[in-house]
Amino acid sequence: MASKKHKKIIKLAKGYRGRANRCYSVAYHRVLKAQQYAYRDRKVKKREMRKLWILRVNAASRMYGVPYSNLINMMANSRVQLDRKVLADMAITEPLSFRSVVEVMKSIFPKA
Amino acid sequence: ITKTIFPKAEHHVPKCFVINAEGKTLGRLATTVSKLLRGKENSFYTPGIDQGNFVVITNAKKIKVSGKKEQQKLYYRNSQRPGNLKVETFSDLKNRLPIRILEEAIWGMLPKNVLGRKYYKRLFVYSST
């Protein structure tokens, strides 16, 4: 019977507003859209996270006088392979390590 | 592999910054103030969370602008009634209400959303000390 298919969709529609959490014909469209958004946002999430790390690294490195752009340039020209996620995490949980990374970069590349 | 940290709004303790505007350039001061208001100098800044600080600006009437802006920079206001567009120059506004100059400048630099309005409420401008 159709109720097996219907139950599957309605189970995915938990928490939706109005009849969309109860009635199959309304829920079906909402669930389809939700799954489209989920597919798209799994890719977007990676972009958003990187944006967040960049913001945080920028804030943290400016505390030591180095804007993000310069820091990344210095890192690209050196053999340090720390990525933005690690840097951002270091900036919050281990600020002294982050600071030492910045100072090492500054000492290798005194800004010309 | 660690997960990226997302702090909660309840844990945030705002700081208070007091800035003397005497002799400072209007736009340059406003950018740094809007950054402080949003809390962007924190290494744990998260865009959707209110992590801002308080900012108190003193000596607003001594703010400076470069070039001929004292006479040429215009401030508009409108009350939606036809014919009621009022125009004022920078120097007129400075004589009438100097705090309005800094408030307008910083309002223009904050995001125009719920959080931006919240940040704006943490700004306090005084024309002298």
PDB file of C-alpha atoms in Angstrom:
ATOM      1  CA  MET A   1       0.000   0.000   0.000  1.00  0.00           C
ATOM      2  CA  ALA A   2       1.026   3.604  -0.339  1.00  0.00           C
ATOM      3  CA  SER A   3       1.252   4.109   3.415  1.00  0.00           C
ATOM      4  CA  LYS A   4       4.755   2.632   3.595  1.00  0.00           C
ATOM      5  CA  LYS A   5       6.092   5.245   1.220  1.00  0.00           C
ATOM      6  CA  HIS A   6       4.055   7.917   2.929  1.00  0.00           C
ATOM      7  CA  LYS A   7       5.371   7.034   6.363  1.00  0.00           C
ATOM      8  CA  LYS A   8       8.920   7.330   5.122  1.00  0.00           C
ATOM      9  CA  ILE A   9       8.350  10.863   3.921  1.00  0.00           C
ATOM     10  CA  ILE A  10       6.385  11.946   6.945  1.00  0.00           C
ATOM     11  CA  LYS A  11       9.095  10.669   9.235  1.00  0.00           C
ATOM     12  CA  LEU A  12      11.582  12.897   7.441  1.00  0.00           C
ATOM     13  CA  ALA A  13       9.230  15.847   7.888  1.00  0.00           C
ATOM     14  CA  LYS A  14       9.423  16.020  11.666  1.00  0.00           C
ATOM     15  CA  GLY A  15       9.328  19.526  13.035  1.00  0.00           C
ATOM     16  CA  TYR A  16       7.856  21.152   9.953  1.00  0.00           C
ATOM     17  CA  ARG A  17       5.242  23.828  10.258  1.00  0.00           C
ATOM     18  CA  GLY A  18       1.539  23.268   9.779  1.00  0.00           C
ATOM     19  CA  ARG A  19       0.245  20.373   7.734  1.00  0.00           C
ATOM     20  CA  ALA A  20       3.671  19.663   6.375  1.00  0.00           C
ATOM     21  CA  ASN A  21       4.527  17.482   9.327  1.00  0.00           C
ATOM     22  CA  ARG A  22       1.371  15.386   9.030  1.00  0.00           C
ATOM     23  CA  CYS A  23      -0.042  15.215   5.511  1.00  0.00           C
ATOM     24  CA  TYR A  24       1.805  13.386   2.811  1.00  0.00           C
ATOM     25  CA  SER A  25       0.942  15.600  -0.130  1.00  0.00           C
ATOM     26  CA  VAL A  26       2.149  18.732   1.647  1.00  0.00           C
ATOM     27  CA  ALA A  27       5.128  17.095   3.301  1.00  0.00           C
ATOM     28  CA  TYR A  28       6.394  15.566   0.084  1.00  0.00           C
ATOM     29  CA  HIS A  29       7.332  18.889  -1.493  1.00  0.00           C
ATOM     30  CA  ARG A  30       8.887  20.237   1.681  1.00  0.00           C
ATOM     31  CA  VAL A  31      10.978  17.137   2.164  1.00  0.00           C
ATOM     32  CA  LEU A  32      12.198  17.204  -1.419  1.00  0.00           C
ATOM     33  CA  LYS A  33      13.292  20.795  -0.982  1.00  0.00           C
ATOM     34  CA  ALA A  34      14.935  20.002   2.318  1.00  0.00           C
ATOM     35  CA  GLN A  35      16.943  17.257   0.713  1.00  0.00           C
ATOM     36  CA  GLN A  36      17.999  19.541  -2.114  1.00  0.00           C
ATOM     37  CA  TYR A  37      19.182  22.073   0.438  1.00  0.00           C
ATOM     38  CA  ALA A  38      20.993  19.368   2.376  1.00  0.00           C
ATOM     39  CA  TYR A  39      22.857  18.256  -0.748  1.00  0.00           C
ATOM     40  CA  ARG A  40      23.840  21.781  -1.616  1.00  0.00           C
ATOM     41  CA  ASP A  41      24.754  22.752   1.914  1.00  0.00           C
ATOM     42  CA  ARG A  42      27.037  19.789   2.477  1.00  0.00           C
ATOM     43  CA  LYS A  43      29.243  21.501  -0.089  1.00  0.00           C
ATOM     44  CA  VAL A  44      28.540  24.994   1.205  1.00  0.00           C
ATOM     45  CA  LYS A  45      29.424  24.003   4.759  1.00  0.00           C
ATOM     46  CA  LYS A  46      33.004  23.429   3.717  1.00  0.00           C
ATOM     47  CA  ARG A  47      33.157  26.933   2.268  1.00  0.00           C
ATOM     48  CA  GLU A  48      31.581  28.506   5.309  1.00  0.00           C
ATOM     49  CA  MET A  49      33.966  26.801   7.676  1.00  0.00           C
ATOM     50  CA  ARG A  50      36.934  28.059   5.730  1.00  0.00           C
ATOM     51  CA  LYS A  51      35.525  31.576   5.852  1.00  0.00           C
ATOM     52  CA  LEU A  52      35.213  31.263   9.611  1.00  0.00           C
ATOM     53  CA  TRP A  53      38.784  30.049  10.033  1.00  0.00           C
ATOM     54  CA  ILE A  54      40.082  32.892   7.924  1.00  0.00           C
ATOM     55  CA  LEU A  55      38.186  35.448  10.023  1.00  0.00           C
ATOM     56  CA  ARG A  56      39.586  33.999  13.209  1.00  0.00           C
ATOM     57  CA  VAL A  57      43.164  33.717  12.002  1.00  0.00           C
ATOM     58  CA  ASN A  58      42.974  37.294  10.764  1.00  0.00           C
ATOM     59  CA  ALA A  59      41.805  38.539  14.148  1.00  0.00           C
ATOM     60  CA  ALA A  60      44.407  36.551  16.023  1.00  0.00           C
ATOM     61  CA  SER A  61      47.388  37.407  13.846  1.00  0.00           C
ATOM     62  CA  ARG A  62      46.496  41.099  13.814  1.00  0.00           C
ATOM     63  CA  MET A  63      46.995  41.021  17.554  1.00  0.00           C
ATOM     64  CA  TYR A  64      50.661  40.434  16.812  1.00  0.00           C
ATOM     65  CA  GLY A  65      50.822  42.975  14.027  1.00  0.00           C
ATOM     66  CA  VAL A  66      50.497  40.660  11.043  1.00  0.00           C
ATOM     67  CA  PRO A  67      47.388  40.800   8.888  1.00  0.00           C
ATOM     68  CA  TYR A  68      46.031  37.541   7.475  1.00  0.00           C
ATOM     69  CA  SER A  69      47.177  38.266   3.942  1.00  0.00           C
ATOM     70  CA  ASN A  70      50.784  38.712   4.991  1.00  0.00           C
ATOM     71  CA  LEU A  71      50.718  35.681   7.235  1.00  0.00           C
ATOM     72  CA  ILE A  72      49.422  33.431   4.482  1.00  0.00           C
ATOM     73  CA  ASN A  73      51.967  34.816   2.062  1.00  0.00           C
ATOM     74  CA  MET A  74      54.760  34.081   4.503  1.00  0.00           C
ATOM     75  CA  MET A  75      53.474  30.587   5.097  1.00  0.00           C
ATOM     76  CA  ALA A  76      53.167  29.899   1.410  1.00  0.00           C
ATOM     77  CA  ASN A  77      56.793  30.877   0.946  1.00  0.00           C
ATOM     78  CA  SER A  78      58.023  28.713   3.769  1.00  0.00           C
ATOM     79  CA  ARG A  79      57.838  25.017   4.418  1.00  0.00           C
ATOM     80  CA  VAL A  80      55.225  25.288   7.118  1.00  0.00           C
ATOM     81  CA  GLN A  81      52.196  23.297   6.133  1.00  0.00           C
ATOM     82  CA  LEU A  82      49.745  24.327   8.825  1.00  0.00           C
ATOM     83  CA  ASP A  83      46.342  24.889   7.321  1.00  0.00           C
ATOM     84  CA  ARG A  84      43.710  27.397   8.256  1.00  0.00           C
ATOM     85  CA  LYS A  85      41.662  25.021  10.345  1.00  0.00           C
ATOM     86  CA  VAL A  86      44.615  24.133  12.505  1.00  0.00           C
ATOM     87  CA  LEU A  87      45.694  27.737  12.789  1.00  0.00           C
ATOM     88  CA  ALA A  88      42.260  28.873  13.829  1.00  0.00           C
ATOM     89  CA  ASP A  89      42.007  26.136  16.402  1.00  0.00           C
ATOM     90  CA  MET A  90      45.461  26.995  17.722  1.00  0.00           C
ATOM     91  CA  ALA A  91      44.530  30.632  17.965  1.00  0.00           C
ATOM     92  CA  ILE A  92      41.716  29.788  20.359  1.00  0.00           C
ATOM     93  CA  THR A  93      42.956  26.845  22.372  1.00  0.00           C
ATOM     94  CA  GLU A  94      46.716  27.340  22.288  1.00  0.00           C
ATOM     95  CA  PRO A  95      47.382  31.015  21.770  1.00  0.00           C
ATOM     96  CA  LEU A  96      51.002  30.741  22.799  1.00  0.00           C
ATOM     97  CA  SER A  97      51.730  28.216  20.062  1.00  0.00           C
ATOM     98  CA  PHE A  98      49.925  30.438  17.602  1.00  0.00           C
ATOM     99  CA  ARG A  99      51.964  33.366  18.714  1.00  0.00           C
ATOM    100  CA  SER A 100      55.194  31.423  18.292  1.00  0.00           C
ATOM    101  CA  VAL A 101      54.188  30.498  14.747  1.00  0.00           C
ATOM    102  CA  VAL A 102      53.574  34.160  13.942  1.00  0.00           C
ATOM    103  CA  GLU A 103      56.840  35.243  15.479  1.00  0.00           C
ATOM    104  CA  VAL A 104      58.780  32.576  13.608  1.00  0.00           C
ATOM    105  CA  MET A 105      57.201  33.735  10.364  1.00  0.00           C
ATOM    106  CA  LYS A 106      58.064  37.320  11.165  1.00  0.00           C
ATOM    107  CA  SER A 107      61.660  36.393  11.845  1.00  0.00           C
ATOM    108  CA  ILE A 108      62.030  34.434   8.616  1.00  0.00           C
ATOM    109  CA  PHE A 109      60.434  37.166   6.537  1.00  0.00           C
ATOM    110  CA  PRO A 110      61.159  40.596   7.958  1.00  0.00           C
ATOM    111  CA  LYS A 111      58.684  42.480   5.852  1.00  0.00           C
ATOM    112  CA  ALA A 112      60.539  44.276   3.108  1.00  0.00           C
TER     113      ALA A 112
ATOM    114  CA  ILE B   1      41.210  15.757  14.427  1.00  0.00           C
ATOM    115  CA  THR B   2      39.491  18.461  16.446  1.00  0.00           C
ATOM    116  CA  LYS B   3      36.187  20.108  15.743  1.00  0.00           C
ATOM    117  CA  THR B   4      35.957  23.830  15.156  1.00  0.00           C
ATOM    118  CA  ILE B   5      34.853  25.591  18.296  1.00  0.00           C
ATOM    119  CA  PHE B   6      31.590  27.521  18.329  1.00  0.00           C
ATOM    120  CA  PRO B   7      31.284  29.506  21.553  1.00  0.00           C
ATOM    121  CA  LYS B   8      27.879  30.189  23.059  1.00  0.00           C
ATOM    122  CA  ALA B   9      26.472  33.644  23.433  1.00  0.00           C
ATOM    123  CA  GLU B  10      25.956  33.225  27.197  1.00  0.00           C
ATOM    124  CA  HIS B  11      29.657  32.794  27.802  1.00  0.00           C
ATOM    125  CA  HIS B  12      30.633  36.116  26.349  1.00  0.00           C
ATOM    126  CA  VAL B  13      31.766  38.905  28.653  1.00  0.00           C
ATOM    127  CA  PRO B  14      31.844  42.240  26.832  1.00  0.00           C
ATOM    128  CA  LYS B  15      34.765  44.571  27.303  1.00  0.00           C
ATOM    129  CA  CYS B  16      34.504  48.324  27.485  1.00  0.00           C
ATOM    130  CA  PHE B  17      36.688  50.597  25.398  1.00  0.00           C
ATOM    131  CA  VAL B  18      36.954  54.336  25.956  1.00  0.00           C
ATOM    132  CA  ILE B  19      38.218  56.299  22.990  1.00  0.00           C
ATOM    133  CA  ASN B  20      39.125  59.945  22.747  1.00  0.00           C
ATOM    134  CA  ALA B  21      38.078  61.319  19.377  1.00  0.00           C
ATOM    135  CA  GLU B  22      40.069  64.496  19.628  1.00  0.00           C
ATOM    136  CA  GLY B  23      41.944  65.199  16.404  1.00  0.00           C
ATOM    137  CA  LYS B  24      41.104  61.814  14.879  1.00  0.00           C
ATOM    138  CA  THR B  25      39.879  61.425  11.314  1.00  0.00           C
ATOM    139  CA  LEU B  26      36.207  60.569  11.121  1.00  0.00           C
ATOM    140  CA  GLY B  27      36.201  57.545   8.830  1.00  0.00           C
ATOM    141  CA  ARG B  28      39.355  55.982  10.177  1.00  0.00           C
ATOM    142  CA  LEU B  29      38.092  56.165  13.722  1.00  0.00           C
ATOM    143  CA  ALA B  30      34.701  54.804  12.727  1.00  0.00           C
ATOM    144  CA  THR B  31      36.159  51.683  11.104  1.00  0.00           C
ATOM    145  CA  THR B  32      38.105  50.712  14.193  1.00  0.00           C
ATOM    146  CA  VAL B  33      35.142  51.456  16.437  1.00  0.00           C
ATOM    147  CA  SER B  34      32.773  49.352  14.371  1.00  0.00           C
ATOM    148  CA  LYS B  35      35.260  46.491  14.507  1.00  0.00           C
ATOM    149  CA  LEU B  36      35.449  46.753  18.286  1.00  0.00           C
ATOM    150  CA  LEU B  37      31.682  46.918  18.585  1.00  0.00           C
ATOM    151  CA  ARG B  38      31.329  43.662  16.674  1.00  0.00           C
ATOM    152  CA  GLY B  39      34.073  41.925  18.603  1.00  0.00           C
ATOM    153  CA  LYS B  40      36.070  41.141  15.499  1.00  0.00           C
ATOM    154  CA  GLU B  41      39.395  41.434  17.256  1.00  0.00           C
ATOM    155  CA  ASN B  42      38.666  38.221  19.187  1.00  0.00           C
ATOM    156  CA  SER B  43      40.263  35.064  17.905  1.00  0.00           C
ATOM    157  CA  PHE B  44      37.029  33.194  18.690  1.00  0.00           C
ATOM    158  CA  TYR B  45      34.824  35.544  16.663  1.00  0.00           C
ATOM    159  CA  THR B  46      31.744  33.788  15.315  1.00  0.00           C
ATOM    160  CA  PRO B  47      29.626  35.720  12.823  1.00  0.00           C
ATOM    161  CA  GLY B  48      26.183  34.859  14.132  1.00  0.00           C
ATOM    162  CA  ILE B  49      26.848  35.331  17.827  1.00  0.00           C
ATOM    163  CA  ASP B  50      26.755  38.578  19.736  1.00  0.00           C
ATOM    164  CA  GLN B  51      30.309  38.904  20.984  1.00  0.00           C
ATOM    165  CA  GLY B  52      30.550  42.651  20.850  1.00  0.00           C
ATOM    166  CA  ASN B  53      32.008  45.166  23.225  1.00  0.00           C
ATOM    167  CA  PHE B  54      31.003  48.501  24.644  1.00  0.00           C
ATOM    168  CA  VAL B  55      32.612  51.563  23.176  1.00  0.00           C
ATOM    169  CA  VAL B  56      32.492  55.018  24.718  1.00  0.00           C
ATOM    170  CA  ILE B  57      33.694  57.903  22.594  1.00  0.00           C
ATOM    171  CA  THR B  58      34.538  61.235  24.170  1.00  0.00           C
ATOM    172  CA  ASN B  59      35.356  64.608  22.658  1.00  0.00           C
ATOM    173  CA  ALA B  60      33.194  63.962  19.630  1.00  0.00           C
ATOM    174  CA  LYS B  61      33.019  67.635  18.821  1.00  0.00           C
ATOM    175  CA  LYS B  62      36.755  67.667  18.112  1.00  0.00           C
ATOM    176  CA  ILE B  63      36.534  65.093  15.302  1.00  0.00           C
ATOM    177  CA  LYS B  64      38.299  66.063  12.086  1.00  0.00           C
ATOM    178  CA  VAL B  65      37.830  65.472   8.381  1.00  0.00           C
ATOM    179  CA  SER B  66      40.349  66.117   5.653  1.00  0.00           C
ATOM    180  CA  GLY B  67      40.092  68.343   2.641  1.00  0.00           C
ATOM    181  CA  LYS B  68      37.106  70.622   2.201  1.00  0.00           C
ATOM    182  CA  LYS B  69      34.665  68.236   3.822  1.00  0.00           C
ATOM    183  CA  GLU B  70      33.902  70.628   6.663  1.00  0.00           C
ATOM    184  CA  GLN B  71      31.955  72.748   4.214  1.00  0.00           C
ATOM    185  CA  GLN B  72      31.148  70.213   1.538  1.00  0.00           C
ATOM    186  CA  LYS B  73      30.101  66.983   3.270  1.00  0.00           C
ATOM    187  CA  LEU B  74      26.333  66.857   3.448  1.00  0.00           C
ATOM    188  CA  TYR B  75      24.010  65.087   5.832  1.00  0.00           C
ATOM    189  CA  TYR B  76      20.474  64.420   4.663  1.00  0.00           C
ATOM    190  CA  ARG B  77      17.359  63.600   6.571  1.00  0.00           C
ATOM    191  CA  ASN B  78      13.846  63.033   5.377  1.00  0.00           C
ATOM    192  CA  SER B  79      10.549  62.610   7.097  1.00  0.00           C
ATOM    193  CA  GLN B  80       8.757  60.933   4.157  1.00  0.00           C
ATOM    194  CA  ARG B  81       6.521  63.998   3.780  1.00  0.00           C
ATOM    195  CA  PRO B  82       6.915  65.488   0.316  1.00  0.00           C
ATOM    196  CA  GLY B  83       9.192  68.487   0.313  1.00  0.00           C
ATOM    197  CA  ASN B  84      10.827  67.648   3.623  1.00  0.00           C
ATOM    198  CA  LEU B  85      14.326  66.741   2.546  1.00  0.00           C
ATOM    199  CA  LYS B  86      16.621  68.593   4.918  1.00  0.00           C
ATOM    200  CA  VAL B  87      20.289  69.065   4.176  1.00  0.00           C
ATOM    201  CA  GLU B  88      23.017  70.096   6.554  1.00  0.00           C
ATOM    202  CA  THR B  89      26.735  70.499   6.128  1.00  0.00           C
ATOM    203  CA  PHE B  90      29.316  68.870   8.316  1.00  0.00           C
ATOM    204  CA  SER B  91      30.144  72.071  10.144  1.00  0.00           C
ATOM    205  CA  ASP B  92      26.486  72.907  10.770  1.00  0.00           C
ATOM    206  CA  LEU B  93      25.864  69.476  12.193  1.00  0.00           C
ATOM    207  CA  LYS B  94      28.982  69.720  14.280  1.00  0.00           C
ATOM    208  CA  ASN B  95      27.703  72.904  15.831  1.00  0.00           C
ATOM    209  CA  ARG B  96      24.188  71.578  16.319  1.00  0.00           C
ATOM    210  CA  LEU B  97      24.694  67.974  17.420  1.00  0.00           C
ATOM    211  CA  PRO B  98      28.292  66.717  17.207  1.00  0.00           C
ATOM    212  CA  ILE B  99      27.470  63.260  18.473  1.00  0.00           C
ATOM    213  CA  ARG B 100      25.227  62.681  15.472  1.00  0.00           C
ATOM    214  CA  ILE B 101      28.251  62.775  13.138  1.00  0.00           C
ATOM    215  CA  LEU B 102      29.979  59.839  14.780  1.00  0.00           C
ATOM    216  CA  GLU B 103      26.744  57.954  15.278  1.00  0.00           C
ATOM    217  CA  GLU B 104      25.886  58.219  11.568  1.00  0.00           C
ATOM    218  CA  ALA B 105      29.376  57.198  10.516  1.00  0.00           C
ATOM    219  CA  ILE B 106      29.434  54.126  12.725  1.00  0.00           C
ATOM    220  CA  TRP B 107      25.881  53.119  11.936  1.00  0.00           C
ATOM    221  CA  GLY B 108      26.852  53.088   8.276  1.00  0.00           C
ATOM    222  CA  MET B 109      29.695  50.693   9.025  1.00  0.00           C
ATOM    223  CA  LEU B 110      27.782  48.190  11.093  1.00  0.00           C
ATOM    224  CA  PRO B 111      25.792  45.355   9.501  1.00  0.00           C
ATOM    225  CA  LYS B 112      22.139  46.201   8.903  1.00  0.00           C
ATOM    226  CA  ASN B 113      20.484  43.402  10.755  1.00  0.00           C
ATOM    227  CA  VAL B 114      19.338  42.413  14.210  1.00  0.00           C
ATOM    228  CA  LEU B 115      22.882  41.999  15.472  1.00  0.00           C
ATOM    229  CA  GLY B 116      23.985  45.257  13.901  1.00  0.00           C
ATOM    230  CA  ARG B 117      21.260  47.105  15.759  1.00  0.00           C
ATOM    231  CA  LYS B 118      22.327  45.407  18.977  1.00  0.00           C
ATOM    232  CA  TYR B 119      25.912  46.453  18.462  1.00  0.00           C
ATOM    233  CA  TYR B 120      24.840  50.022  17.797  1.00  0.00           C
ATOM    234  CA  LYS B 121      23.108  50.163  21.162  1.00  0.00           C
ATOM    235  CA  ARG B 122      26.437  49.518  22.839  1.00  0.00           C
ATOM    236  CA  LEU B 123      27.930  52.677  21.390  1.00  0.00           C
ATOM    237  CA  PHE B 124      27.949  55.768  23.580  1.00  0.00           C
ATOM    238  CA  VAL B 125      29.144  59.064  22.174  1.00  0.00           C
ATOM    239  CA  TYR B 126      29.795  62.200  24.183  1.00  0.00           C
ATOM    240  CA  SER B 127      30.711  65.540  22.697  1.00  0.00           C
ATOM    241  CA  SER B 128      33.200  66.468  25.408  1.00  0.00           C
ATOM    242  CA  THR B 129      34.749  64.586  28.281  1.00  0.00           C
TER     243      THR B 129
END
